[in-house]
CSV table of C-alpha atoms and ligand atoms in Angstrom, one decimal:
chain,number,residue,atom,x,y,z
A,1,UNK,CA,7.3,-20.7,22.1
A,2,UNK,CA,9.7,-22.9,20.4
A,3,UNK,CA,8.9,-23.6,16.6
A,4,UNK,CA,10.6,-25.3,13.7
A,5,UNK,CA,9.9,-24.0,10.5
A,6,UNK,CA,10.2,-25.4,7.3
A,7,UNK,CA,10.8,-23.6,4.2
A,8,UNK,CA,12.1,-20.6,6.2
A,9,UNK,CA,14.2,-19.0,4.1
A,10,UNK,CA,11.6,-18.4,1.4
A,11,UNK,CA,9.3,-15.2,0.8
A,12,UNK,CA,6.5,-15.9,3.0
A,13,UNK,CA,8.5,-18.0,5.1
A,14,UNK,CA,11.3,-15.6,5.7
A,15,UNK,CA,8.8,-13.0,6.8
A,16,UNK,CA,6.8,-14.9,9.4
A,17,UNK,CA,10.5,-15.8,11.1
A,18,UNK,CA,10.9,-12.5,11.2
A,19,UNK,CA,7.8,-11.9,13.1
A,20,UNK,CA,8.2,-14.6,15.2
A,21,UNK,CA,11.5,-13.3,16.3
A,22,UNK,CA,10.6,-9.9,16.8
A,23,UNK,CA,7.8,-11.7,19.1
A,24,UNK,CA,10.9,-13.5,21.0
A,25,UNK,CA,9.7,-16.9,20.2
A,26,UNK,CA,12.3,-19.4,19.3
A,27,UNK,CA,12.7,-20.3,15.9
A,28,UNK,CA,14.6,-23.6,13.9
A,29,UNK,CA,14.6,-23.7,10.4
A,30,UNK,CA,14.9,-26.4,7.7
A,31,UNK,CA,15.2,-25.2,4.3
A,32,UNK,CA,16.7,-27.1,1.7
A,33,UNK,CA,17.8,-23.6,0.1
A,34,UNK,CA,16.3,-24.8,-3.4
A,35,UNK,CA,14.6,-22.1,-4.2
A,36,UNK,CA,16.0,-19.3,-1.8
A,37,UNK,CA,18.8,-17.9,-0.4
A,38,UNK,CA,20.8,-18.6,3.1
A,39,UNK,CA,21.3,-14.3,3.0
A,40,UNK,CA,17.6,-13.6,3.8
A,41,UNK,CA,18.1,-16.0,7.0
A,42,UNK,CA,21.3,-13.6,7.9
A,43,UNK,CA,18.8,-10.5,6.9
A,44,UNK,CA,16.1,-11.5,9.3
A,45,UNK,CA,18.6,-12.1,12.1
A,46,UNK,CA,19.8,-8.8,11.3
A,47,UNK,CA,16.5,-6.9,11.7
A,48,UNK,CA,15.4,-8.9,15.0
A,49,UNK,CA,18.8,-8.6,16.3
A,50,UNK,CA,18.2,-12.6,17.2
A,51,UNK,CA,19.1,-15.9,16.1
A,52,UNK,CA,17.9,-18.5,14.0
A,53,UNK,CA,18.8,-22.0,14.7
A,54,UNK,CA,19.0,-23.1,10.5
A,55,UNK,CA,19.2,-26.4,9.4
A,56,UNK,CA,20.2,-26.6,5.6
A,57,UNK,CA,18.2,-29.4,4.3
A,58,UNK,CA,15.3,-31.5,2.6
A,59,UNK,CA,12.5,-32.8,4.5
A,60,UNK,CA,12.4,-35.9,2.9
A,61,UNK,CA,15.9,-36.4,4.2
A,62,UNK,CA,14.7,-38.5,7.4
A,63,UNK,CA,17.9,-38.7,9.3
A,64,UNK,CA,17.9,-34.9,9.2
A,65,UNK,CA,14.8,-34.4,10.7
A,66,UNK,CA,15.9,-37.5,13.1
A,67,UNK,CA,18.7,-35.2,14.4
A,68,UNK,CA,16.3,-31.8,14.1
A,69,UNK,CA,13.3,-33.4,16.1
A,70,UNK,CA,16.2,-35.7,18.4
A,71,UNK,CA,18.2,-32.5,19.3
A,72,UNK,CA,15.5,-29.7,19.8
A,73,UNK,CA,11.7,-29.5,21.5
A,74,UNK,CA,9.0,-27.2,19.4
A,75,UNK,CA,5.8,-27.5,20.9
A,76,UNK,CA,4.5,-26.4,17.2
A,77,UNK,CA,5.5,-27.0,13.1
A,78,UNK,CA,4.6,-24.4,10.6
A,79,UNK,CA,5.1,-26.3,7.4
A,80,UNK,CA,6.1,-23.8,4.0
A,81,UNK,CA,8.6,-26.4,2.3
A,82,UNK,CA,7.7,-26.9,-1.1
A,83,UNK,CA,7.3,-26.4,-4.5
A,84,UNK,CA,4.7,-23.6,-5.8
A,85,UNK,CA,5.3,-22.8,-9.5
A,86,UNK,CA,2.4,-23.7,-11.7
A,87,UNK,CA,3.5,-23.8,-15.3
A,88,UNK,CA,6.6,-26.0,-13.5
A,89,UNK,CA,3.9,-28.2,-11.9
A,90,UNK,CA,2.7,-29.1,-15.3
A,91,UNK,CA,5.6,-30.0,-17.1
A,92,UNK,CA,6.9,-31.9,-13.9
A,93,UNK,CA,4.3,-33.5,-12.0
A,94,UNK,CA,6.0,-36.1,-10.2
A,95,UNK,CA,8.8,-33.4,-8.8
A,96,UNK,CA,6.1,-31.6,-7.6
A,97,UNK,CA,3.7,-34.7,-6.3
A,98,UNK,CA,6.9,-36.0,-4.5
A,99,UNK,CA,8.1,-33.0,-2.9
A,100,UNK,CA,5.0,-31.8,-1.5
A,101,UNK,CA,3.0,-34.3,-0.9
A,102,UNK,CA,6.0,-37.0,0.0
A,103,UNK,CA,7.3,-34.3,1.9
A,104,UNK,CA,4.7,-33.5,4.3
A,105,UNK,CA,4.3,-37.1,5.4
A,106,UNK,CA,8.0,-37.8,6.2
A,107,UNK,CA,7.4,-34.3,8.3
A,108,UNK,CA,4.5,-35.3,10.2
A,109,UNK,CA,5.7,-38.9,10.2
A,110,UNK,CA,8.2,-37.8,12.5
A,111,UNK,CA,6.6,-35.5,14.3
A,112,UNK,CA,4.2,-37.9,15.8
A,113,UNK,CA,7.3,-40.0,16.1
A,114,UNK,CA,8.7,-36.9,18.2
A,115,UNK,CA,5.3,-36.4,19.9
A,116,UNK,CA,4.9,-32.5,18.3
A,117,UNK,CA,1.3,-32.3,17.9
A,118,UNK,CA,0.7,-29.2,16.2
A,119,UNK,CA,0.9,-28.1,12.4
A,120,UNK,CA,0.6,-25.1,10.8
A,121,UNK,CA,0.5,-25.8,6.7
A,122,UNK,CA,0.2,-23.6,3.9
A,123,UNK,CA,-2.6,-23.8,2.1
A,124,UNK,CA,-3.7,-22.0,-0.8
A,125,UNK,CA,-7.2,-20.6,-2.6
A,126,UNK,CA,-6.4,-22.6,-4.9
A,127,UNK,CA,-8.4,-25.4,-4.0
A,128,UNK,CA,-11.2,-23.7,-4.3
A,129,UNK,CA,-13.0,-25.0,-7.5
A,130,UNK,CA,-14.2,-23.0,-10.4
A,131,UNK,CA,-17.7,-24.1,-9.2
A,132,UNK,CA,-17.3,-21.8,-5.9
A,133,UNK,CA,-18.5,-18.6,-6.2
A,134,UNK,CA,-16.6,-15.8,-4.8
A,135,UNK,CA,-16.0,-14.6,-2.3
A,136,UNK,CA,-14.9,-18.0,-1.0
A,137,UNK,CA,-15.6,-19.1,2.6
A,138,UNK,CA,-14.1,-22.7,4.3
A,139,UNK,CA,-17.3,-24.3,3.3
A,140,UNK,CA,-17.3,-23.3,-0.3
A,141,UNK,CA,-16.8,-26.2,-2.2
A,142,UNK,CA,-13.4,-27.4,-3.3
A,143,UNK,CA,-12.8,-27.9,-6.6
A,144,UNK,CA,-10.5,-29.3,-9.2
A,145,UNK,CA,-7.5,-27.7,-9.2
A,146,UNK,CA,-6.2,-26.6,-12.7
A,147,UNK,CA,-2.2,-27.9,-12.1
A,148,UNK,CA,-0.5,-30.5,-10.2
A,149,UNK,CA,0.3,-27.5,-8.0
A,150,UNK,CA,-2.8,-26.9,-6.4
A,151,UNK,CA,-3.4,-31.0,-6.5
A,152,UNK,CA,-0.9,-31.0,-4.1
A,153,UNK,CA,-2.8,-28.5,-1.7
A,154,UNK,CA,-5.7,-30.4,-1.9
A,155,UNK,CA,-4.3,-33.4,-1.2
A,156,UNK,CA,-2.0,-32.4,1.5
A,157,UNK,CA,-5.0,-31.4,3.2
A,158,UNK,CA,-6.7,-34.6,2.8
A,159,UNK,CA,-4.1,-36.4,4.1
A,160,UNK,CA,-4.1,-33.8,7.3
A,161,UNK,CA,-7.6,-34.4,7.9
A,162,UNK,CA,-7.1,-38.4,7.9
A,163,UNK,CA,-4.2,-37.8,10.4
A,164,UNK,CA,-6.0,-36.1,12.8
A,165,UNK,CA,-8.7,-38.6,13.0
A,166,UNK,CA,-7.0,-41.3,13.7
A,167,UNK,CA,-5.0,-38.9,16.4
A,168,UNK,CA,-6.7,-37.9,19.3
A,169,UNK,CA,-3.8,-35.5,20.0
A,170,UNK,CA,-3.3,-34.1,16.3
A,171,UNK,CA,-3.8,-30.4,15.7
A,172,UNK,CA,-3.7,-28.5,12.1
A,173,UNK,CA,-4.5,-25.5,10.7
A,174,UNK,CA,-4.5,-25.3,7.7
A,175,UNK,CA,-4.8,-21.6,6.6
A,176,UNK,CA,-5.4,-21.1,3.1
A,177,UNK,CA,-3.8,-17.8,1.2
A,178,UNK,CA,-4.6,-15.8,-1.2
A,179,UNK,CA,-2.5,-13.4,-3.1
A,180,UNK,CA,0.5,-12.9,-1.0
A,181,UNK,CA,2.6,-9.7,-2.3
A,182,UNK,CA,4.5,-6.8,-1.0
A,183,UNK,CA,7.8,-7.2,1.2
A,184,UNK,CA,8.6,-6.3,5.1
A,185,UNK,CA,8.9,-2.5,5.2
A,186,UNK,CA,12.6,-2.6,6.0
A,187,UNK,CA,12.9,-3.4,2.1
A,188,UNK,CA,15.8,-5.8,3.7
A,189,UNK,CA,13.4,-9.1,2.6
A,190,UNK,CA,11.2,-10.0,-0.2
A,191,UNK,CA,10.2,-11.8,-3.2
A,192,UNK,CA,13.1,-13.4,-5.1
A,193,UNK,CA,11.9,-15.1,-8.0
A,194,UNK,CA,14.2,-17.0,-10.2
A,195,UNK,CA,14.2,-16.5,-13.9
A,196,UNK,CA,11.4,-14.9,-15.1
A,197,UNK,CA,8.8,-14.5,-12.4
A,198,UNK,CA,5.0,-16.1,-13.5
A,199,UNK,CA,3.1,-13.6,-10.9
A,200,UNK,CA,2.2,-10.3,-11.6
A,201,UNK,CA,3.8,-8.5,-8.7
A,202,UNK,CA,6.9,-9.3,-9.0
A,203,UNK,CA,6.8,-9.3,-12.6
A,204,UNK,CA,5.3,-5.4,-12.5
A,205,UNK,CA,8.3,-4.7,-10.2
A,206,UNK,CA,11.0,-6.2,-12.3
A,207,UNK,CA,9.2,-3.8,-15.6
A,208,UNK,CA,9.8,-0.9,-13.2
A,209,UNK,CA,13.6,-1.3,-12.1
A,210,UNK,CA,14.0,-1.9,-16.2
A,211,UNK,CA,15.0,-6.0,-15.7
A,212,UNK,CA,11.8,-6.5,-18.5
A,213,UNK,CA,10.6,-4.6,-21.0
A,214,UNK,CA,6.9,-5.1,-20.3
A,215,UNK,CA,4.5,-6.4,-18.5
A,216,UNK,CA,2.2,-9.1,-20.4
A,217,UNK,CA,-1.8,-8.6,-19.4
A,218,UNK,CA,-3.3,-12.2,-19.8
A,219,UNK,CA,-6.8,-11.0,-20.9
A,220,UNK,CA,-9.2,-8.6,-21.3
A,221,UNK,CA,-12.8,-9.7,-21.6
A,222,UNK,CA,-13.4,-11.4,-18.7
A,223,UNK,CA,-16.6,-10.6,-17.0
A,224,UNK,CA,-15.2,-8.4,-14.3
A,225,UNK,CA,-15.4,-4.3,-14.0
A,226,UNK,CA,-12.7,-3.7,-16.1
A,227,UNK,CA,-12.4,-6.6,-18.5
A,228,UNK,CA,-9.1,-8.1,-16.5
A,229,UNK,CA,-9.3,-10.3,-13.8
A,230,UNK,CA,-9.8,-10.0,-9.8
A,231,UNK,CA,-7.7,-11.4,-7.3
A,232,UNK,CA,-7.7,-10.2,-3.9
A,233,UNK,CA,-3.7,-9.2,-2.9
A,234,UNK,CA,-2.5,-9.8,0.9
A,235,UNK,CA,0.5,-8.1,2.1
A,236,UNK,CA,3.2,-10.8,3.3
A,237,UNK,CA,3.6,-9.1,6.6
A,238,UNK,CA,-0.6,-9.8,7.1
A,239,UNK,CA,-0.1,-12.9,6.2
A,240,UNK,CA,3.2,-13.4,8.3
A,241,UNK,CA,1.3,-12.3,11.4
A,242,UNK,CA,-1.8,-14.4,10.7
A,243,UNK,CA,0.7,-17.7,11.1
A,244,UNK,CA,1.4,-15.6,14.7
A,245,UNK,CA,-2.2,-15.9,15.7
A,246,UNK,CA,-2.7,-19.2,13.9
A,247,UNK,CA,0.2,-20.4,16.3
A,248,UNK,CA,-1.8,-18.7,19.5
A,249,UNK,CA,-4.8,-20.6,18.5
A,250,UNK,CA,-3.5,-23.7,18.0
A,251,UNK,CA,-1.5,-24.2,21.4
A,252,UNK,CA,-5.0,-22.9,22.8
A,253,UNK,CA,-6.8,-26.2,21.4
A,254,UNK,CA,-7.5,-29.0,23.6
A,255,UNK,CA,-8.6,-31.3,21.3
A,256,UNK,CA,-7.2,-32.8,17.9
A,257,UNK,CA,-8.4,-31.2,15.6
A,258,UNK,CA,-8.1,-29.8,11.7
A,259,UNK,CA,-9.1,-26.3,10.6
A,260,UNK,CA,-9.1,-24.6,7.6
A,261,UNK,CA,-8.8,-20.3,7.7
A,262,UNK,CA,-9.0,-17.8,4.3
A,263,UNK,CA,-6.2,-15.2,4.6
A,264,UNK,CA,-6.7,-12.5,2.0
A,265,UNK,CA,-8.3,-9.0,3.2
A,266,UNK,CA,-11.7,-9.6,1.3
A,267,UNK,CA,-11.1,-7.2,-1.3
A,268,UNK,CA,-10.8,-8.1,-4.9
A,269,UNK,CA,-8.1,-5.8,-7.2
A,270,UNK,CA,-8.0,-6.4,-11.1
A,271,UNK,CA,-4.9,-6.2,-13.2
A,272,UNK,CA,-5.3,-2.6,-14.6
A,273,UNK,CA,-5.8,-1.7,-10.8
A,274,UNK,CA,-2.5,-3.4,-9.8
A,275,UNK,CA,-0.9,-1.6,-12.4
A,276,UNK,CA,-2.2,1.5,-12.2
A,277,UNK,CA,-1.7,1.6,-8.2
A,278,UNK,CA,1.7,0.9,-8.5
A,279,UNK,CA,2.0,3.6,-10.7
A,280,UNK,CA,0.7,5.9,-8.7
A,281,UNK,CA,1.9,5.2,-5.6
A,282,UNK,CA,5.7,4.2,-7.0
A,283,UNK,CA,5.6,7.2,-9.7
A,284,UNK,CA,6.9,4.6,-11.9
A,285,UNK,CA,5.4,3.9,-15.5
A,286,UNK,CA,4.6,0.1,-16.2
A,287,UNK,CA,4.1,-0.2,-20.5
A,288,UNK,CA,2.1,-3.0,-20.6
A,289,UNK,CA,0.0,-4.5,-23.6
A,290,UNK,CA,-3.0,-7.0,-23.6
A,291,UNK,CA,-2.3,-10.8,-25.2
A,292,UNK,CA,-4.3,-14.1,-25.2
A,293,UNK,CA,-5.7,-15.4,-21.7
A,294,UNK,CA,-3.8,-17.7,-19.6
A,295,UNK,CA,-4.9,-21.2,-19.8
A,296,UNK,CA,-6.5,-22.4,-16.0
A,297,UNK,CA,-6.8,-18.3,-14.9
A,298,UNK,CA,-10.5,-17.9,-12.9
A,299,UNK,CA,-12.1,-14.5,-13.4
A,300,UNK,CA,-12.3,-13.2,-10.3
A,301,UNK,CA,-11.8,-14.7,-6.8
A,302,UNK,CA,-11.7,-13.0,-3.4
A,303,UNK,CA,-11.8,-14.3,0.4
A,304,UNK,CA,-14.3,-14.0,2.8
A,305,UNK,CA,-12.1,-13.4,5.7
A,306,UNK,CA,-15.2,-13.4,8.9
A,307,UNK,CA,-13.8,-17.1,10.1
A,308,UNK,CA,-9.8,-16.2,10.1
A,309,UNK,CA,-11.6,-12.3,12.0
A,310,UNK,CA,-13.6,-14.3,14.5
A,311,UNK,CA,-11.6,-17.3,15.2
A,312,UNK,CA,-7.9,-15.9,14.9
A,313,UNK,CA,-8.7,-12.4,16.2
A,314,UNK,CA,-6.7,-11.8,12.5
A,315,UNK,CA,-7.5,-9.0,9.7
A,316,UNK,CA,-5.1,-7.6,7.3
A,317,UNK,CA,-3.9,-4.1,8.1
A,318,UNK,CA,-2.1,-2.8,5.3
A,319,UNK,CA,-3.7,-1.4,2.4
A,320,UNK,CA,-2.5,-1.7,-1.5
A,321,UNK,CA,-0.5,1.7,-1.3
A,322,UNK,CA,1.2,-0.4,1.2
A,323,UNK,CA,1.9,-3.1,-0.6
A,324,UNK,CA,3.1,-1.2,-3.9
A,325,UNK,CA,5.5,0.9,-1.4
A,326,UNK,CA,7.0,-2.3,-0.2
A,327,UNK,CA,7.2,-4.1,-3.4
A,328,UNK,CA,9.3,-1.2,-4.7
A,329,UNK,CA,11.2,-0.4,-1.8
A,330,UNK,CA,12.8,-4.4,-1.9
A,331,UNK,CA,12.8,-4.3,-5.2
A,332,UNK,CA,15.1,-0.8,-6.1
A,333,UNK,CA,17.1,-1.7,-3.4
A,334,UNK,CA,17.9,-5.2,-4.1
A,335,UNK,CA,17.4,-5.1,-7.9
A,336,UNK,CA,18.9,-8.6,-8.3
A,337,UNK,CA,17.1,-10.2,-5.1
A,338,UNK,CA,19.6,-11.0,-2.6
B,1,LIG,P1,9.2,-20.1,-1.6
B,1,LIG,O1,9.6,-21.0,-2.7
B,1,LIG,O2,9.8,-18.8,-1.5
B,1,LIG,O3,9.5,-20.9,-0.2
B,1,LIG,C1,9.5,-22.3,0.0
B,1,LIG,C2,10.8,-22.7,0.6
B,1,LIG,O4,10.8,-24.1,0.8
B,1,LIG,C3,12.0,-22.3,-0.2
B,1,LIG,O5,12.9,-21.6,0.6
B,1,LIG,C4,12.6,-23.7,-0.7
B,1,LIG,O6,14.0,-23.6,-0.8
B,1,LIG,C5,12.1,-24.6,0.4
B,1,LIG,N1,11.8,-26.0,0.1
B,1,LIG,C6,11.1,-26.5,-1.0
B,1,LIG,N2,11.1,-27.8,-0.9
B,1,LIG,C7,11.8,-28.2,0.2
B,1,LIG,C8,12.0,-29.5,0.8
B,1,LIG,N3,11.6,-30.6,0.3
B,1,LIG,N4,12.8,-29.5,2.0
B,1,LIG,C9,13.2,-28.3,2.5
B,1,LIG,N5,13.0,-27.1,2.0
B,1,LIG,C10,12.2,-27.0,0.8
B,1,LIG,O7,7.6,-20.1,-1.6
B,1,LIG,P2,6.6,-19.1,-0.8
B,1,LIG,O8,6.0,-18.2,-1.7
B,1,LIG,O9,7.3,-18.6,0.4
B,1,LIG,O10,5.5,-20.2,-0.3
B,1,LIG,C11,5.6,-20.9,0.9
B,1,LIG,C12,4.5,-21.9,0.9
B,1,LIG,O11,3.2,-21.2,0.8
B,1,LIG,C13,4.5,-22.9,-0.2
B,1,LIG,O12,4.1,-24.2,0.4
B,1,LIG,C14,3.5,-22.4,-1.2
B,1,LIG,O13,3.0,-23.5,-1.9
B,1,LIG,C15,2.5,-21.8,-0.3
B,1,LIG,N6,1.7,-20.8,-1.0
B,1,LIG,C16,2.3,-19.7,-1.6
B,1,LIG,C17,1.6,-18.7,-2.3
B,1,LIG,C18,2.3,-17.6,-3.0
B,1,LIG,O14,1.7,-17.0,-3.8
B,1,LIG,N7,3.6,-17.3,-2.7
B,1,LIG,C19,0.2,-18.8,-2.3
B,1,LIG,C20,-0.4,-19.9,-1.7
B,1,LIG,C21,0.4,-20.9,-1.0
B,2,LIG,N1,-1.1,-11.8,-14.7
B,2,LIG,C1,-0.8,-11.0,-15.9
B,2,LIG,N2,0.4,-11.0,-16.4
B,2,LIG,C2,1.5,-11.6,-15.8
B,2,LIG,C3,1.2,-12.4,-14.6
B,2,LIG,C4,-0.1,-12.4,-14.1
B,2,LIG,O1,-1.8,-10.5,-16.5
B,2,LIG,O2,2.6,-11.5,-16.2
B,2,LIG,C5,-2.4,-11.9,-14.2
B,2,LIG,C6,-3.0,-13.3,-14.2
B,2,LIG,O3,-3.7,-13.6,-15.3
B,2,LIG,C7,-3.9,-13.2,-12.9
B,2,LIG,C8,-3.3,-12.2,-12.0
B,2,LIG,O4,-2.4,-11.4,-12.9
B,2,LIG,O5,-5.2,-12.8,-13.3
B,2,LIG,C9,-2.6,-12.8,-10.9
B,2,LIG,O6,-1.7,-13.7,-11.4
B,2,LIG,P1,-0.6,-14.5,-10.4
B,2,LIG,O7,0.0,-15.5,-11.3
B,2,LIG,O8,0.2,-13.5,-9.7
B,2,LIG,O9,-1.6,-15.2,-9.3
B,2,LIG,P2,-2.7,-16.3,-9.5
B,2,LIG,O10,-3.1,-16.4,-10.9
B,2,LIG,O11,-2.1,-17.6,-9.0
B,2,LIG,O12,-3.9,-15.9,-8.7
């Protein structure tokens, strides 16, 4: 099949090209390279021994998707571009409002122009509300975000919805992720965070290669097993290959129509877990000390994952050995990202 992605070169993004590839499907990319790298494009070609058709450049830029849409057919979109830092979103709301939200309608704006009916968007859990209990399934309610961030999510998703009913011919799934972590098991791709990452994984990994001293637990007390809080970690390449079957599904649709999925594995790991897996299974020691909580941080939330099982034929494979094996395997051999 012939898809365009956007936000390609980024860490989830870069790994579902590289599945798509290895499938033989036909991939463009439009990244505007803001927060990634043109070498983990060359990496993924590398790997798949195939080509990417890259476009370097902003989806709000109209007369570059005028000449991406005008000089190429993709029967399907799958949609990472944007922004995703948190603590960012806070201090710039606007950026983050624009991009993502302003964004996704000059997309699908000319998509419909372009007659490409189908969408694949990230989502994120984070739209699930504190007032959901876990484990979250597409009909738990959806909340109040805590940052512009996950505004943006729940928006976006909105605005989807509206699309497709006023479109008979408008497909979107919109799959909604967890904790993605880990890295393809090449170690050639990853997570390449810049500055100082905010998530824990790659902030556990950058303690072991000796980049920072230690690694900051945000909490104790929280009513969990341990004290520290749940969260349930997907490996990227799962989550790579659930856009595969998400793509399946979608040009199997006959009617317009807008679908949410949960990909996570179902499975909620705490803090002291993460750490004390990656220890194990890494043999590399993580100090670590316990501050203050982290304003807007739930408990514990995990997916219920029956919908994306039944309906995608999806399930992640990979277990957290897995995941800490990968994350270390990127990030010793490419100790300053790419
Ligand atoms: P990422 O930052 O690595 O990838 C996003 C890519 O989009 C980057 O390569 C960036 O350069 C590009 N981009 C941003 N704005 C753009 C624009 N206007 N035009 C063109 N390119 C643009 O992030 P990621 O972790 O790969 O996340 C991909 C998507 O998944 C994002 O939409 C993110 O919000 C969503 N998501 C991520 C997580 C996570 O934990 N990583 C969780 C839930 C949802
Ligand atoms: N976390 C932590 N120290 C860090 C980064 C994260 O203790 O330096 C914790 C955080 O409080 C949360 C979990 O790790 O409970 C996952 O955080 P992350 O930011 O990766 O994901 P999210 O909070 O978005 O689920």
């Amino acid at each position: 099949m012939k898809v365009l992605v956007t936000g390609g070169a980024g860490y989830i993004g870069s790994h579902t090209v590289l599945e798509l590839l290895r499938l033989e499907h036909e991939v463009t990319v439009i990244d505007d390279l803001s927060n990634s790298s043109i070498e983990s494009i060359r990496r993924v070609e590398k790997l798949s021994a195939r080509k990417v058709k890259f476009y370097q450049g902003n989806i709000l830029d109209k007369n570059l998707l005028r000449t991406v849409f005008g000089r190429n057919t993709f029967t399907t979109v799958i949609h990472f571009a944007g922004y995703k830092a948190v603590g960012e979103s806070i201090k710039e709301p606007l950026s983050y409002y624009h991009n993502n939200i302003t964004g996704t309608i000059s997309l699908v704006e000319e998509m419909l122009k372009y007659r490409v009916h189908n969408l694949i968007f990230s989502s994120s859990a984070t739209v699930y509300g504190s007032a959901s209990v876990p484990p979250y399934n597409e009909n738990s309610e959806l909340g109040q975000p805590t940052s512009p961030y996950g505004q943006t999510k729940l928006i976006i998703e909105q605005v989807l919805q509206d699309v497709v009913s006023s479109n008979s011919d408008f497909k979107v799934s919109s799959l909604r992720y967890f904790n993605p972590i880990g890295a393809d098991e090449s170690g050639e791709i990853g997570e390449d965070p810049k500055g100082i990452p905010n998530n824990l994984m790659p902030f556990i990994s950058q303690v072991a290669s000796g980049k920072l001293d230690k690694l900051s637990i945000f909490g104790s007390d929280y009513k969990t097993e341990d004290g520290t809080c749940e969260r349930d970690y997907v490996h990227v390449t799962d989550l790579a290959n659930g856009h595969v079957n998400a793509l399946n599904w979608i040009e199997k649709q006959k009617l317009s129509v807008f679908e949410v999925f949960n990909l996570g594995t179902g499975k909620p790991s705490s803090v002291l877990q993460m750490v004390n897996s990656f220890q194990q299974h890494t043999k590399q020691r993580i100090p670590f000390e316990i501050v203050d909580k982290r304003p807007g941080d739930l408990a514990a939330f995990w997916a219920d994952v029956n919908k994306a099982e039944r309906d995608l034929n999806w399930s992640a494979k990979k277990s957290l050995r897995n995941m800490m094996e990968d994350t270390w395997n990127w990030q010793k051999n490419n100790p300053n990202g790419y």
